[in-house]
PDB file of N, CA, C and O in Angstrom:
ATOM      1  N   MET A   1      -6.767  -7.843 -43.141  1.00 79.00           N
ATOM      2  CA  MET A   1      -7.954  -7.054 -42.871  1.00 79.00           C
ATOM      3  C   MET A   1      -8.210  -6.952 -41.370  1.00 79.00           C
ATOM      4  O   MET A   1      -8.574  -5.903 -40.879  1.00 79.00           O
ATOM      5  N   GLU A   2      -8.036  -8.072 -40.673  1.00 80.00           N
ATOM      6  CA  GLU A   2      -8.256  -8.088 -39.228  1.00 80.00           C
ATOM      7  C   GLU A   2      -7.360  -7.061 -38.536  1.00 80.00           C
ATOM      8  O   GLU A   2      -7.820  -6.281 -37.702  1.00 80.00           O
ATOM      9  N   GLU A   3      -6.081  -7.047 -38.909  1.00 86.00           N
ATOM     10  CA  GLU A   3      -5.133  -6.113 -38.302  1.00 86.00           C
ATOM     11  C   GLU A   3      -5.474  -4.672 -38.663  1.00 86.00           C
ATOM     12  O   GLU A   3      -5.386  -3.774 -37.834  1.00 86.00           O
ATOM     13  N   TYR A   4      -5.892  -4.449 -39.902  1.00 89.00           N
ATOM     14  CA  TYR A   4      -6.259  -3.101 -40.342  1.00 89.00           C
ATOM     15  C   TYR A   4      -7.422  -2.550 -39.512  1.00 89.00           C
ATOM     16  O   TYR A   4      -7.373  -1.414 -39.037  1.00 89.00           O
ATOM     17  N   LEU A   5      -8.463  -3.341 -39.348  1.00 89.00           N
ATOM     18  CA  LEU A   5      -9.615  -2.889 -38.560  1.00 89.00           C
ATOM     19  C   LEU A   5      -9.207  -2.594 -37.119  1.00 89.00           C
ATOM     20  O   LEU A   5      -9.617  -1.588 -36.545  1.00 89.00           O
ATOM     21  N   THR A   6      -8.398  -3.467 -36.540  1.00 86.00           N
ATOM     22  CA  THR A   6      -7.940  -3.263 -35.168  1.00 86.00           C
ATOM     23  C   THR A   6      -7.133  -1.965 -35.059  1.00 86.00           C
ATOM     24  O   THR A   6      -7.309  -1.203 -34.108  1.00 86.00           O
ATOM     25  N   ASN A   7      -6.267  -1.725 -36.022  1.00 89.00           N
ATOM     26  CA  ASN A   7      -5.463  -0.490 -36.008  1.00 89.00           C
ATOM     27  C   ASN A   7      -6.324   0.757 -36.171  1.00 89.00           C
ATOM     28  O   ASN A   7      -5.925   1.843 -35.742  1.00 89.00           O
ATOM     29  N   GLN A   8      -7.475   0.622 -36.781  1.00 91.00           N
ATOM     30  CA  GLN A   8      -8.406   1.736 -36.949  1.00 91.00           C
ATOM     31  C   GLN A   8      -9.335   1.881 -35.741  1.00 91.00           C
ATOM     32  O   GLN A   8     -10.282   2.665 -35.776  1.00 91.00           O
ATOM     33  N   LYS A   9      -9.082   1.109 -34.690  1.00 90.00           N
ATOM     34  CA  LYS A   9      -9.897   1.094 -33.471  1.00 90.00           C
ATOM     35  C   LYS A   9     -11.336   0.665 -33.764  1.00 90.00           C
ATOM     36  O   LYS A   9     -12.297   1.236 -33.261  1.00 90.00           O
ATOM     37  N   LEU A  10     -11.430  -0.372 -34.600  1.00 91.00           N
ATOM     38  CA  LEU A  10     -12.728  -0.948 -34.922  1.00 91.00           C
ATOM     39  C   LEU A  10     -12.741  -2.402 -34.476  1.00 91.00           C
ATOM     40  O   LEU A  10     -11.760  -3.120 -34.634  1.00 91.00           O
ATOM     41  N   GLY A  11     -13.847  -2.818 -33.891  1.00 89.00           N
ATOM     42  CA  GLY A  11     -14.059  -4.213 -33.549  1.00 89.00           C
ATOM     43  C   GLY A  11     -14.968  -4.830 -34.588  1.00 89.00           C
ATOM     44  O   GLY A  11     -15.606  -4.121 -35.371  1.00 89.00           O
ATOM     45  N   PHE A  12     -15.048  -6.139 -34.610  1.00 89.00           N
ATOM     46  CA  PHE A  12     -15.873  -6.809 -35.607  1.00 89.00           C
ATOM     47  C   PHE A  12     -16.276  -8.180 -35.092  1.00 89.00           C
ATOM     48  O   PHE A  12     -15.630  -8.749 -34.220  1.00 89.00           O
ATOM     49  N   PHE A  13     -17.375  -8.681 -35.621  1.00 87.00           N
ATOM     50  CA  PHE A  13     -17.824 -10.035 -35.308  1.00 87.00           C
ATOM     51  C   PHE A  13     -18.748 -10.506 -36.412  1.00 87.00           C
ATOM     52  O   PHE A  13     -19.343  -9.679 -37.099  1.00 87.00           O
ATOM     53  N   PRO A  14     -18.866 -11.782 -36.629  1.00 88.00           N
ATOM     54  CA  PRO A  14     -18.115 -12.874 -36.012  1.00 88.00           C
ATOM     55  C   PRO A  14     -16.641 -12.830 -36.437  1.00 88.00           C
ATOM     56  O   PRO A  14     -16.316 -12.594 -37.589  1.00 88.00           O
ATOM     57  N   VAL A  15     -15.774 -13.037 -35.475  1.00 84.00           N
ATOM     58  CA  VAL A  15     -14.334 -12.919 -35.670  1.00 84.00           C
ATOM     59  C   VAL A  15     -13.817 -13.907 -36.710  1.00 84.00           C
ATOM     60  O   VAL A  15     -12.949 -13.580 -37.528  1.00 84.00           O
ATOM     61  N   TRP A  16     -14.359 -15.110 -36.743  1.00 85.00           N
ATOM     62  CA  TRP A  16     -13.845 -16.152 -37.636  1.00 85.00           C
ATOM     63  C   TRP A  16     -13.940 -15.788 -39.109  1.00 85.00           C
ATOM     64  O   TRP A  16     -13.188 -16.299 -39.927  1.00 85.00           O
ATOM     65  N   LYS A  17     -14.833 -14.888 -39.475  1.00 89.00           N
ATOM     66  CA  LYS A  17     -15.011 -14.574 -40.896  1.00 89.00           C
ATOM     67  C   LYS A  17     -13.792 -13.904 -41.524  1.00 89.00           C
ATOM     68  O   LYS A  17     -13.612 -13.951 -42.730  1.00 89.00           O
ATOM     69  N   LEU A  18     -12.953 -13.256 -40.718  1.00 88.00           N
ATOM     70  CA  LEU A  18     -11.754 -12.616 -41.253  1.00 88.00           C
ATOM     71  C   LEU A  18     -10.507 -13.474 -41.073  1.00 88.00           C
ATOM     72  O   LEU A  18      -9.403 -13.018 -41.375  1.00 88.00           O
ATOM     73  N   ARG A  19     -10.670 -14.667 -40.600  1.00 87.00           N
ATOM     74  CA  ARG A  19      -9.527 -15.554 -40.395  1.00 87.00           C
ATOM     75  C   ARG A  19      -9.495 -16.617 -41.488  1.00 87.00           C
ATOM     76  O   ARG A  19     -10.351 -17.504 -41.521  1.00 87.00           O
ATOM     77  N   PRO A  20      -8.520 -16.529 -42.402  1.00 85.00           N
ATOM     78  CA  PRO A  20      -8.469 -17.466 -43.535  1.00 85.00           C
ATOM     79  C   PRO A  20      -8.439 -18.936 -43.120  1.00 85.00           C
ATOM     80  O   PRO A  20      -9.002 -19.779 -43.809  1.00 85.00           O
ATOM     81  N   GLU A  21      -7.805 -19.242 -41.992  1.00 89.00           N
ATOM     82  CA  GLU A  21      -7.749 -20.642 -41.563  1.00 89.00           C
ATOM     83  C   GLU A  21      -9.119 -21.164 -41.127  1.00 89.00           C
ATOM     84  O   GLU A  21      -9.381 -22.362 -41.175  1.00 89.00           O
ATOM     85  N   ALA A  22     -10.021 -20.271 -40.727  1.00 89.00           N
ATOM     86  CA  ALA A  22     -11.359 -20.679 -40.295  1.00 89.00           C
ATOM     87  C   ALA A  22     -12.394 -20.512 -41.408  1.00 89.00           C
ATOM     88  O   ALA A  22     -13.389 -21.220 -41.447  1.00 89.00           O
ATOM     89  N   ASN A  23     -12.157 -19.582 -42.297  1.00 89.00           N
ATOM     90  CA  ASN A  23     -13.108 -19.278 -43.362  1.00 89.00           C
ATOM     91  C   ASN A  23     -12.363 -19.341 -44.695  1.00 89.00           C
ATOM     92  O   ASN A  23     -11.986 -18.318 -45.266  1.00 89.00           O
ATOM     93  N   THR A  24     -12.157 -20.551 -45.190  1.00 89.00           N
ATOM     94  CA  THR A  24     -11.335 -20.751 -46.377  1.00 89.00           C
ATOM     95  C   THR A  24     -11.998 -20.267 -47.663  1.00 89.00           C
ATOM     96  O   THR A  24     -11.310 -20.000 -48.645  1.00 89.00           O
ATOM     97  N   GLU A  25     -13.309 -20.156 -47.675  1.00 88.00           N
ATOM     98  CA  GLU A  25     -14.019 -19.688 -48.869  1.00 88.00           C
ATOM     99  C   GLU A  25     -15.038 -18.619 -48.501  1.00 88.00           C
ATOM    100  O   GLU A  25     -16.247 -18.852 -48.509  1.00 88.00           O
ATOM    101  N   PRO A  26     -14.575 -17.408 -48.161  1.00 85.00           N
ATOM    102  CA  PRO A  26     -15.519 -16.350 -47.801  1.00 85.00           C
ATOM    103  C   PRO A  26     -16.441 -16.013 -48.972  1.00 85.00           C
ATOM    104  O   PRO A  26     -16.057 -16.124 -50.131  1.00 85.00           O
ATOM    105  N   ARG A  27     -17.635 -15.650 -48.656  1.00 89.00           N
ATOM    106  CA  ARG A  27     -18.643 -15.290 -49.657  1.00 89.00           C
ATOM    107  C   ARG A  27     -19.106 -13.855 -49.404  1.00 89.00           C
ATOM    108  O   ARG A  27     -19.178 -13.406 -48.259  1.00 89.00           O
ATOM    109  N   LYS A  28     -19.449 -13.164 -50.457  1.00 87.00           N
ATOM    110  CA  LYS A  28     -19.892 -11.778 -50.301  1.00 87.00           C
ATOM    111  C   LYS A  28     -21.188 -11.675 -49.501  1.00 87.00           C
ATOM    112  O   LYS A  28     -21.486 -10.630 -48.928  1.00 87.00           O
ATOM    113  N   GLU A  29     -21.946 -12.771 -49.429  1.00 90.00           N
ATOM    114  CA  GLU A  29     -23.195 -12.748 -48.677  1.00 90.00           C
ATOM    115  C   GLU A  29     -22.974 -12.806 -47.161  1.00 90.00           C
ATOM    116  O   GLU A  29     -23.893 -12.540 -46.397  1.00 90.00           O
ATOM    117  N   GLN A  30     -21.768 -13.167 -46.748  1.00 90.00           N
ATOM    118  CA  GLN A  30     -21.497 -13.264 -45.309  1.00 90.00           C
ATOM    119  C   GLN A  30     -21.498 -11.862 -44.696  1.00 90.00           C
ATOM    120  O   GLN A  30     -20.839 -10.953 -45.201  1.00 90.00           O
ATOM    121  N   ARG A  31     -22.227 -11.713 -43.622  1.00 91.00           N
ATOM    122  CA  ARG A  31     -22.343 -10.421 -42.961  1.00 91.00           C
ATOM    123  C   ARG A  31     -21.280 -10.305 -41.872  1.00 91.00           C
ATOM    124  O   ARG A  31     -21.091 -11.208 -41.066  1.00 91.00           O
ATOM    125  N   LEU A  32     -20.592  -9.179 -41.859  1.00 89.00           N
ATOM    126  CA  LEU A  32     -19.600  -8.873 -40.840  1.00 89.00           C
ATOM    127  C   LEU A  32     -20.051  -7.598 -40.143  1.00 89.00           C
ATOM    128  O   LEU A  32     -20.295  -6.581 -40.792  1.00 89.00           O
ATOM    129  N   TRP A  33     -20.193  -7.654 -38.843  1.00 89.00           N
ATOM    130  CA  TRP A  33     -20.604  -6.481 -38.073  1.00 89.00           C
ATOM    131  C   TRP A  33     -19.354  -5.757 -37.603  1.00 89.00           C
ATOM    132  O   TRP A  33     -18.447  -6.363 -37.059  1.00 89.00           O
ATOM    133  N   VAL A  34     -19.312  -4.454 -37.817  1.00 91.00           N
ATOM    134  CA  VAL A  34     -18.180  -3.629 -37.413  1.00 91.00           C
ATOM    135  C   VAL A  34     -18.701  -2.592 -36.423  1.00 91.00           C
ATOM    136  O   VAL A  34     -19.774  -2.020 -36.605  1.00 91.00           O
ATOM    137  N   TYR A  35     -17.922  -2.360 -35.367  1.00 90.00           N
ATOM    138  CA  TYR A  35     -18.319  -1.374 -34.367  1.00 90.00           C
ATOM    139  C   TYR A  35     -17.098  -0.596 -33.905  1.00 90.00           C
ATOM    140  O   TYR A  35     -15.965  -1.072 -34.005  1.00 90.00           O
ATOM    141  N   ALA A  36     -17.324   0.618 -33.447  1.00 91.00           N
ATOM    142  CA  ALA A  36     -16.232   1.467 -32.966  1.00 91.00           C
ATOM    143  C   ALA A  36     -15.751   0.974 -31.608  1.00 91.00           C
ATOM    144  O   ALA A  36     -16.553   0.735 -30.713  1.00 91.00           O
ATOM    145  N   HIS A  37     -14.451   0.838 -31.480  1.00 86.00           N
ATOM    146  CA  HIS A  37     -13.827   0.482 -30.200  1.00 86.00           C
ATOM    147  C   HIS A  37     -13.550   1.791 -29.469  1.00 86.00           C
ATOM    148  O   HIS A  37     -12.411   2.220 -29.325  1.00 86.00           O
ATOM    149  N   ASP A  38     -14.610   2.434 -29.007  1.00 86.00           N
ATOM    150  CA  ASP A  38     -14.507   3.789 -28.475  1.00 86.00           C
ATOM    151  C   ASP A  38     -14.696   3.878 -26.966  1.00 86.00           C
ATOM    152  O   ASP A  38     -14.829   4.962 -26.415  1.00 86.00           O
ATOM    153  N   GLY A  39     -14.718   2.745 -26.307  1.00 77.00           N
ATOM    154  CA  GLY A  39     -14.895   2.750 -24.854  1.00 77.00           C
ATOM    155  C   GLY A  39     -16.339   2.907 -24.417  1.00 77.00           C
ATOM    156  O   GLY A  39     -16.625   2.969 -23.229  1.00 77.00           O
ATOM    157  N   SER A  40     -17.260   2.972 -25.375  1.00 77.00           N
ATOM    158  CA  SER A  40     -18.673   3.106 -25.029  1.00 77.00           C
ATOM    159  C   SER A  40     -19.180   1.825 -24.373  1.00 77.00           C
ATOM    160  O   SER A  40     -18.542   0.779 -24.435  1.00 77.00           O
ATOM    161  N   THR A  41     -20.343   1.926 -23.768  1.00 74.00           N
ATOM    162  CA  THR A  41     -20.945   0.748 -23.146  1.00 74.00           C
ATOM    163  C   THR A  41     -21.154  -0.340 -24.184  1.00 74.00           C
ATOM    164  O   THR A  41     -20.882  -1.509 -23.935  1.00 74.00           O
ATOM    165  N   ARG A  42     -21.623   0.042 -25.373  1.00 78.00           N
ATOM    166  CA  ARG A  42     -21.834  -0.930 -26.440  1.00 78.00           C
ATOM    167  C   ARG A  42     -20.541  -1.674 -26.756  1.00 78.00           C
ATOM    168  O   ARG A  42     -20.517  -2.897 -26.822  1.00 78.00           O
ATOM    169  N   ALA A  43     -19.449  -0.938 -26.953  1.00 82.00           N
ATOM    170  CA  ALA A  43     -18.166  -1.565 -27.278  1.00 82.00           C
ATOM    171  C   ALA A  43     -17.677  -2.463 -26.146  1.00 82.00           C
ATOM    172  O   ALA A  43     -17.157  -3.557 -26.382  1.00 82.00           O
ATOM    173  N   GLN A  44     -17.842  -2.023 -24.912  1.00 79.00           N
ATOM    174  CA  GLN A  44     -17.413  -2.824 -23.759  1.00 79.00           C
ATOM    175  C   GLN A  44     -18.171  -4.142 -23.689  1.00 79.00           C
ATOM    176  O   GLN A  44     -17.589  -5.194 -23.445  1.00 79.00           O
ATOM    177  N   ILE A  45     -19.478  -4.081 -23.886  1.00 80.00           N
ATOM    178  CA  ILE A  45     -20.304  -5.283 -23.809  1.00 80.00           C
ATOM    179  C   ILE A  45     -19.963  -6.244 -24.944  1.00 80.00           C
ATOM    180  O   ILE A  45     -19.751  -7.441 -24.725  1.00 80.00           O
ATOM    181  N   ILE A  46     -19.900  -5.737 -26.174  1.00 84.00           N
ATOM    182  CA  ILE A  46     -19.599  -6.610 -27.305  1.00 84.00           C
ATOM    183  C   ILE A  46     -18.231  -7.256 -27.128  1.00 84.00           C
ATOM    184  O   ILE A  46     -18.070  -8.459 -27.328  1.00 84.00           O
ATOM    185  N   THR A  47     -17.242  -6.471 -26.740  1.00 82.00           N
ATOM    186  CA  THR A  47     -15.896  -7.005 -26.549  1.00 82.00           C
ATOM    187  C   THR A  47     -15.870  -8.038 -25.440  1.00 82.00           C
ATOM    188  O   THR A  47     -15.231  -9.092 -25.568  1.00 82.00           O
ATOM    189  N   ALA A  48     -16.566  -7.783 -24.350  1.00 81.00           N
ATOM    190  CA  ALA A  48     -16.596  -8.745 -23.238  1.00 81.00           C
ATOM    191  C   ALA A  48     -17.265 -10.048 -23.644  1.00 81.00           C
ATOM    192  O   ALA A  48     -16.799 -11.133 -23.288  1.00 81.00           O
ATOM    193  N   VAL A  49     -18.327  -9.958 -24.421  1.00 81.00           N
ATOM    194  CA  VAL A  49     -19.028 -11.163 -24.865  1.00 81.00           C
ATOM    195  C   VAL A  49     -18.185 -11.943 -25.880  1.00 81.00           C
ATOM    196  O   VAL A  49     -18.113 -13.166 -25.830  1.00 81.00           O
ATOM    197  N   LEU A  50     -17.517 -11.230 -26.791  1.00 83.00           N
ATOM    198  CA  LEU A  50     -16.704 -11.897 -27.805  1.00 83.00           C
ATOM    199  C   LEU A  50     -15.422 -12.504 -27.241  1.00 83.00           C
ATOM    200  O   LEU A  50     -14.935 -13.509 -27.742  1.00 83.00           O
ATOM    201  N   HIS A  51     -14.874 -11.856 -26.217  1.00 81.00           N
ATOM    202  CA  HIS A  51     -13.596 -12.304 -25.651  1.00 81.00           C
ATOM    203  C   HIS A  51     -13.700 -12.396 -24.122  1.00 81.00           C
ATOM    204  O   HIS A  51     -13.009 -11.676 -23.407  1.00 81.00           O
ATOM    205  N   PRO A  52     -14.541 -13.289 -23.614  1.00 81.00           N
ATOM    206  CA  PRO A  52     -14.749 -13.355 -22.164  1.00 81.00           C
ATOM    207  C   PRO A  52     -13.486 -13.741 -21.398  1.00 81.00           C
ATOM    208  O   PRO A  52     -13.346 -13.401 -20.224  1.00 81.00           O
ATOM    209  N   GLU A  53     -12.567 -14.420 -22.071  1.00 82.00           N
ATOM    210  CA  GLU A  53     -11.334 -14.822 -21.391  1.00 82.00           C
ATOM    211  C   GLU A  53     -10.431 -13.624 -21.085  1.00 82.00           C
ATOM    212  O   GLU A  53      -9.577 -13.697 -20.200  1.00 82.00           O
ATOM    213  N   ASP A  54     -10.631 -12.506 -21.789  1.00 79.00           N
ATOM    214  CA  ASP A  54      -9.787 -11.325 -21.598  1.00 79.00           C
ATOM    215  C   ASP A  54     -10.497 -10.180 -20.886  1.00 79.00           C
ATOM    216  O   ASP A  54      -9.884  -9.139 -20.653  1.00 79.00           O
ATOM    217  N   HIS A  55     -11.776 -10.329 -20.590  1.00 73.00           N
ATOM    218  CA  HIS A  55     -12.553  -9.230 -20.017  1.00 73.00           C
ATOM    219  C   HIS A  55     -13.453  -9.724 -18.891  1.00 73.00           C
ATOM    220  O   HIS A  55     -13.839 -10.877 -18.851  1.00 73.00           O
ATOM    221  N   ASP A  56     -13.822  -8.792 -18.044  1.00 72.00           N
ATOM    222  CA  ASP A  56     -14.724  -9.098 -16.940  1.00 72.00           C
ATOM    223  C   ASP A  56     -16.166  -8.889 -17.411  1.00 72.00           C
ATOM    224  O   ASP A  56     -16.682  -7.776 -17.377  1.00 72.00           O
ATOM    225  N   VAL A  57     -16.770  -9.956 -17.890  1.00 74.00           N
ATOM    226  CA  VAL A  57     -18.122  -9.872 -18.449  1.00 74.00           C
ATOM    227  C   VAL A  57     -19.116  -9.388 -17.401  1.00 74.00           C
ATOM    228  O   VAL A  57     -19.957  -8.541 -17.684  1.00 74.00           O
ATOM    229  N   PHE A  58     -19.023  -9.888 -16.198  1.00 73.00           N
ATOM    230  CA  PHE A  58     -19.978  -9.497 -15.157  1.00 73.00           C
ATOM    231  C   PHE A  58     -19.869  -8.017 -14.834  1.00 73.00           C
ATOM    232  O   PHE A  58     -20.870  -7.341 -14.622  1.00 73.00           O
ATOM    233  N   SER A  59     -18.663  -7.492 -14.827  1.00 71.00           N
ATOM    234  CA  SER A  59     -18.474  -6.065 -14.579  1.00 71.00           C
ATOM    235  C   SER A  59     -19.118  -5.244 -15.685  1.00 71.00           C
ATOM    236  O   SER A  59     -19.775  -4.235 -15.429  1.00 71.00           O
ATOM    237  N   ALA A  60     -18.947  -5.681 -16.925  1.00 70.00           N
ATOM    238  CA  ALA A  60     -19.563  -4.969 -18.053  1.00 70.00           C
ATOM    239  C   ALA A  60     -21.082  -5.001 -17.948  1.00 70.00           C
ATOM    240  O   ALA A  60     -21.755  -3.992 -18.173  1.00 70.00           O
ATOM    241  N   LEU A  61     -21.633  -6.149 -17.596  1.00 72.00           N
ATOM    242  CA  LEU A  61     -23.088  -6.253 -17.444  1.00 72.00           C
ATOM    243  C   LEU A  61     -23.583  -5.416 -16.271  1.00 72.00           C
ATOM    244  O   LEU A  61     -24.640  -4.785 -16.358  1.00 72.00           O
ATOM    245  N   ASP A  62     -22.830  -5.398 -15.185  1.00 69.00           N
ATOM    246  CA  ASP A  62     -23.222  -4.581 -14.036  1.00 69.00           C
ATOM    247  C   ASP A  62     -23.262  -3.105 -14.417  1.00 69.00           C
ATOM    248  O   ASP A  62     -24.177  -2.373 -14.037  1.00 69.00           O
ATOM    249  N   GLY A  63     -22.276  -2.667 -15.177  1.00 66.00           N
ATOM    250  CA  GLY A  63     -22.263  -1.284 -15.627  1.00 66.00           C
ATOM    251  C   GLY A  63     -23.440  -0.989 -16.521  1.00 66.00           C
ATOM    252  O   GLY A  63     -24.061   0.066 -16.439  1.00 66.00           O
ATOM    253  N   LEU A  64     -23.783  -1.929 -17.372  1.00 66.00           N
ATOM    254  CA  LEU A  64     -24.927  -1.770 -18.262  1.00 66.00           C
ATOM    255  C   LEU A  64     -26.217  -1.616 -17.462  1.00 66.00           C
ATOM    256  O   LEU A  64     -27.071  -0.792 -17.767  1.00 66.00           O
ATOM    257  N   ALA A  65     -26.349  -2.402 -16.442  1.00 61.00           N
ATOM    258  CA  ALA A  65     -27.572  -2.369 -15.641  1.00 61.00           C
ATOM    259  C   ALA A  65     -27.618  -1.155 -14.715  1.00 61.00           C
ATOM    260  O   ALA A  65     -28.605  -0.937 -14.039  1.00 61.00           O
ATOM    261  N   ALA A  66     -26.544  -0.368 -14.700  1.00 62.00           N
ATOM    262  CA  ALA A  66     -26.499   0.887 -13.936  1.00 62.00           C
ATOM    263  C   ALA A  66     -26.901   0.710 -12.479  1.00 62.00           C
ATOM    264  O   ALA A  66     -27.710   1.447 -11.940  1.00 62.00           O
ATOM    265  N   GLY A  67     -26.318  -0.305 -11.861  1.00 58.00           N
ATOM    266  CA  GLY A  67     -26.579  -0.510 -10.443  1.00 58.00           C
ATOM    267  C   GLY A  67     -27.830  -1.305 -10.144  1.00 58.00           C
ATOM    268  O   GLY A  67     -28.153  -1.541  -8.995  1.00 58.00           O
ATOM    269  N   ARG A  68     -28.580  -1.694 -11.162  1.00 56.00           N
ATOM    270  CA  ARG A  68     -29.789  -2.463 -10.956  1.00 56.00           C
ATOM    271  C   ARG A  68     -29.576  -3.938 -11.237  1.00 56.00           C
ATOM    272  O   ARG A  68     -30.521  -4.687 -11.392  1.00 56.00           O
ATOM    273  N   HIS A  69     -28.316  -4.376 -11.329  1.00 53.00           N
ATOM    274  CA  HIS A  69     -28.035  -5.721 -11.801  1.00 53.00           C
ATOM    275  C   HIS A  69     -28.627  -6.822 -10.930  1.00 53.00           C
ATOM    276  O   HIS A  69     -28.980  -7.865 -11.430  1.00 53.00           O
ATOM    277  N   GLN A  70     -28.778  -6.591  -9.622  1.00 56.00           N
ATOM    278  CA  GLN A  70     -29.368  -7.633  -8.780  1.00 56.00           C
ATOM    279  C   GLN A  70     -30.848  -7.844  -9.099  1.00 56.00           C
ATOM    280  O   GLN A  70     -31.378  -8.919  -8.909  1.00 56.00           O
ATOM    281  N   ALA A  71     -31.488  -6.795  -9.610  1.00 57.00           N
ATOM    282  CA  ALA A  71     -32.920  -6.886  -9.880  1.00 57.00           C
ATOM    283  C   ALA A  71     -33.233  -7.479 -11.254  1.00 57.00           C
ATOM    284  O   ALA A  71     -34.370  -7.810 -11.523  1.00 57.00           O
ATOM    285  N   LEU A  72     -32.210  -7.604 -12.099  1.00 63.00           N
ATOM    286  CA  LEU A  72     -32.469  -8.090 -13.451  1.00 63.00           C
ATOM    287  C   LEU A  72     -32.267  -9.592 -13.564  1.00 63.00           C
ATOM    288  O   LEU A  72     -31.330 -10.146 -13.021  1.00 63.00           O
ATOM    289  N   LEU A  73     -33.160 -10.218 -14.288  1.00 68.00           N
ATOM    290  CA  LEU A  73     -33.014 -11.631 -14.614  1.00 68.00           C
ATOM    291  C   LEU A  73     -32.004 -11.771 -15.749  1.00 68.00           C
ATOM    292  O   LEU A  73     -31.802 -10.826 -16.516  1.00 68.00           O
ATOM    293  N   PRO A  74     -31.389 -12.933 -15.900  1.00 76.00           N
ATOM    294  CA  PRO A  74     -30.441 -13.121 -17.006  1.00 76.00           C
ATOM    295  C   PRO A  74     -31.041 -12.785 -18.374  1.00 76.00           C
ATOM    296  O   PRO A  74     -30.386 -12.187 -19.214  1.00 76.00           O
ATOM    297  N   GLN A  75     -32.314 -13.120 -18.573  1.00 77.00           N
ATOM    298  CA  GLN A  75     -32.957 -12.814 -19.843  1.00 77.00           C
ATOM    299  C   GLN A  75     -33.072 -11.301 -20.061  1.00 77.00           C
ATOM    300  O   GLN A  75     -32.977 -10.811 -21.180  1.00 77.00           O
ATOM    301  N   GLN A  76     -33.291 -10.564 -18.976  1.00 73.00           N
ATOM    302  CA  GLN A  76     -33.382  -9.115 -19.083  1.00 73.00           C
ATOM    303  C   GLN A  76     -32.020  -8.505 -19.421  1.00 73.00           C
ATOM    304  O   GLN A  76     -31.936  -7.562 -20.211  1.00 73.00           O
ATOM    305  N   LYS A  77     -30.962  -9.043 -18.831  1.00 74.00           N
ATOM    306  CA  LYS A  77     -29.615  -8.558 -19.155  1.00 74.00           C
ATOM    307  C   LYS A  77     -29.304  -8.806 -20.626  1.00 74.00           C
ATOM    308  O   LYS A  77     -28.774  -7.935 -21.318  1.00 74.00           O
ATOM    309  N   LEU A  78     -29.662  -9.975 -21.103  1.00 80.00           N
ATOM    310  CA  LEU A  78     -29.437 -10.299 -22.504  1.00 80.00           C
ATOM    311  C   LEU A  78     -30.238  -9.380 -23.418  1.00 80.00           C
ATOM    312  O   LEU A  78     -29.740  -8.922 -24.455  1.00 80.00           O
ATOM    313  N   ALA A  79     -31.453  -9.059 -23.046  1.00 78.00           N
ATOM    314  CA  ALA A  79     -32.277  -8.144 -23.837  1.00 78.00           C
ATOM    315  C   ALA A  79     -31.635  -6.759 -23.910  1.00 78.00           C
ATOM    316  O   ALA A  79     -31.644  -6.114 -24.963  1.00 78.00           O
ATOM    317  N   LEU A  80     -31.046  -6.303 -22.803  1.00 75.00           N
ATOM    318  CA  LEU A  80     -30.367  -5.011 -22.802  1.00 75.00           C
ATOM    319  C   LEU A  80     -29.149  -5.048 -23.712  1.00 75.00           C
ATOM    320  O   LEU A  80     -28.877  -4.070 -24.432  1.00 75.00           O
ATOM    321  N   ILE A  81     -28.411  -6.139 -23.689  1.00 78.00           N
ATOM    322  CA  ILE A  81     -27.236  -6.270 -24.572  1.00 78.00           C
ATOM    323  C   ILE A  81     -27.674  -6.199 -26.018  1.00 78.00           C
ATOM    324  O   ILE A  81     -27.074  -5.512 -26.840  1.00 78.00           O
ATOM    325  N   ARG A  82     -28.740  -6.916 -26.348  1.00 80.00           N
ATOM    326  CA  ARG A  82     -29.236  -6.901 -27.731  1.00 80.00           C
ATOM    327  C   ARG A  82     -29.677  -5.494 -28.134  1.00 80.00           C
ATOM    328  O   ARG A  82     -29.451  -5.061 -29.254  1.00 80.00           O
ATOM    329  N   GLU A  83     -30.316  -4.795 -27.216  1.00 77.00           N
ATOM    330  CA  GLU A  83     -30.775  -3.431 -27.501  1.00 77.00           C
ATOM    331  C   GLU A  83     -29.589  -2.526 -27.823  1.00 77.00           C
ATOM    332  O   GLU A  83     -29.624  -1.756 -28.784  1.00 77.00           O
ATOM    333  N   ILE A  84     -28.525  -2.633 -27.050  1.00 76.00           N
ATOM    334  CA  ILE A  84     -27.334  -1.813 -27.288  1.00 76.00           C
ATOM    335  C   ILE A  84     -26.677  -2.205 -28.609  1.00 76.00           C
ATOM    336  O   ILE A  84     -26.309  -1.358 -29.415  1.00 76.00           O
ATOM    337  N   ALA A  85     -26.528  -3.490 -28.824  1.00 78.00           N
ATOM    338  CA  ALA A  85     -25.859  -3.970 -30.045  1.00 78.00           C
ATOM    339  C   ALA A  85     -26.632  -3.593 -31.298  1.00 78.00           C
ATOM    340  O   ALA A  85     -26.043  -3.372 -32.354  1.00 78.00           O
ATOM    341  N   ASN A  86     -27.934  -3.491 -31.204  1.00 76.00           N
ATOM    342  CA  ASN A  86     -28.754  -3.187 -32.383  1.00 76.00           C
ATOM    343  C   ASN A  86     -29.000  -1.702 -32.583  1.00 76.00           C
ATOM    344  O   ASN A  86     -29.627  -1.312 -33.568  1.00 76.00           O
ATOM    345  N   SER A  87     -28.546  -0.877 -31.661  1.00 62.00           N
ATOM    346  CA  SER A  87     -28.815   0.569 -31.798  1.00 62.00           C
ATOM    347  C   SER A  87     -27.788   1.254 -32.668  1.00 62.00           C
ATOM    348  O   SER A  87     -26.812   0.737 -33.064  1.00 62.00           O
TER     349      SER A  87
END
C-alpha cells in the first residue's frame, strides 16, 4: 500500500501505520491522512516535517511565512502549518 500511494504521487501520515513491522495489528479505526504530493506549500511543509532528514525544514517554513519569517514566533509558524494541513 505504501508503494502504491507513493506511485500515485500521494503522501500519507502517520507513516508507521502502513508499515507491517511497526503496526502488526492495524485497526479500521486508525486514521491515515493522505495528501497530494503536488509541490504545493502544504505538501512541502508536511513532507519536510515528516522527513526532516531529507528536506530543508527551515526553507519550507520561510517560504510559508512569505518573507515574514523573522517576525514570526515559533508558535506562530506552527499555527500556520496547522492551518495549511487542516485546509
